[in-house]
XYZ file of C-alpha atoms in Angstrom:
101
model
C 262.056 2.717 236.468
C 263.870 0.935 233.405
C 260.919 -1.365 233.316
C 258.351 1.466 233.053
C 260.114 2.826 230.157
C 260.121 -0.275 228.236
C 256.485 -0.778 228.563
C 255.312 2.894 228.062
C 254.703 2.416 224.242
C 252.524 -0.638 224.811
C 250.635 1.027 227.781
C 249.878 4.122 225.860
C 248.607 2.191 222.917
C 246.096 0.242 224.887
C 245.126 3.249 226.885
C 244.346 5.342 223.849
C 242.501 2.585 222.169
C 240.361 2.039 225.466
C 239.596 5.906 225.399
C 238.668 5.899 221.607
C 236.863 2.698 221.274
C 235.223 1.143 224.334
C 232.695 3.778 225.471
C 229.869 2.371 223.605
C 230.097 -1.213 224.872
C 229.049 -3.003 227.852
C 231.490 -3.876 230.966
C 231.987 -7.376 230.103
C 232.771 -6.621 226.316
C 235.295 -3.858 227.542
C 237.069 -6.286 229.536
C 237.177 -9.000 226.841
C 238.459 -6.412 224.287
C 241.291 -5.567 226.693
C 242.164 -8.845 228.034
C 241.310 -11.210 225.190
C 241.778 -9.154 222.210
C 244.189 -6.326 222.375
C 246.525 -7.667 225.034
C 247.137 -10.893 223.366
C 247.461 -9.171 220.049
C 250.349 -6.580 221.135
C 252.167 -9.579 222.742
C 251.842 -11.774 219.685
C 253.338 -9.289 217.294
C 256.804 -9.657 215.979
C 258.464 -7.949 217.788
C 256.057 -8.109 220.808
C 255.139 -4.673 222.243
C 255.781 -5.039 226.158
C 252.926 -3.856 228.455
C 252.573 -3.650 232.190
C 251.425 -6.778 233.661
C 247.824 -6.382 235.016
C 247.420 -3.010 233.159
C 244.519 -0.982 234.644
C 243.494 1.977 232.746
C 241.796 3.764 235.458
C 244.848 3.710 237.724
C 246.787 5.375 234.798
C 244.399 8.017 233.701
C 242.741 9.111 236.989
C 243.288 9.086 240.646
C 241.124 8.255 243.998
C 240.750 11.983 244.636
C 238.956 12.596 241.260
C 236.884 9.434 241.582
C 235.722 10.498 245.077
C 234.865 13.955 243.668
C 232.847 12.486 240.809
C 231.024 10.233 243.423
C 230.338 13.376 245.595
C 228.930 15.119 242.628
C 226.580 11.993 241.985
C 228.298 9.595 239.915
C 227.413 6.169 240.765
C 230.130 4.037 242.553
C 230.536 1.528 239.989
C 233.497 0.467 237.545
C 231.628 1.392 234.406
C 230.577 4.734 235.464
C 234.103 5.794 236.673
C 235.377 4.429 233.202
C 232.892 6.496 231.215
C 233.927 9.484 233.432
C 237.524 8.723 232.676
C 236.991 8.543 228.873
C 234.864 11.757 229.010
C 237.717 13.412 231.082
C 240.371 12.361 228.464
C 238.582 12.950 225.408
C 238.705 16.158 223.080
C 235.447 15.265 221.443
C 232.161 13.894 222.491
C 232.569 10.057 222.512
C 229.680 7.744 222.169
C 228.781 6.289 225.590
C 226.744 3.429 227.014
C 224.855 4.383 230.158
C 225.080 1.619 232.795
C 221.820 2.452 234.555
């Protein structure tokens, strides 16, 4: 529990960046932004911002029940479609999205 508290600010920073900025990018570029740009950037700051190892934004923003509901309603069962639905569900405004189909 103490570890979760120490990584919360970094996790929230990455999650909000994900929701705000990745909607218009391809799956590969989304992964590169998170894993090759943003994560190294927050870890190299002075002082570094701790984040959860293996952070997966989907597990923090949605759950299997919601994903199954989206799939039953016709959402394709792929990572990018699920990310798009998660971004839409967590946005107050209409984000720019890329259609993976």
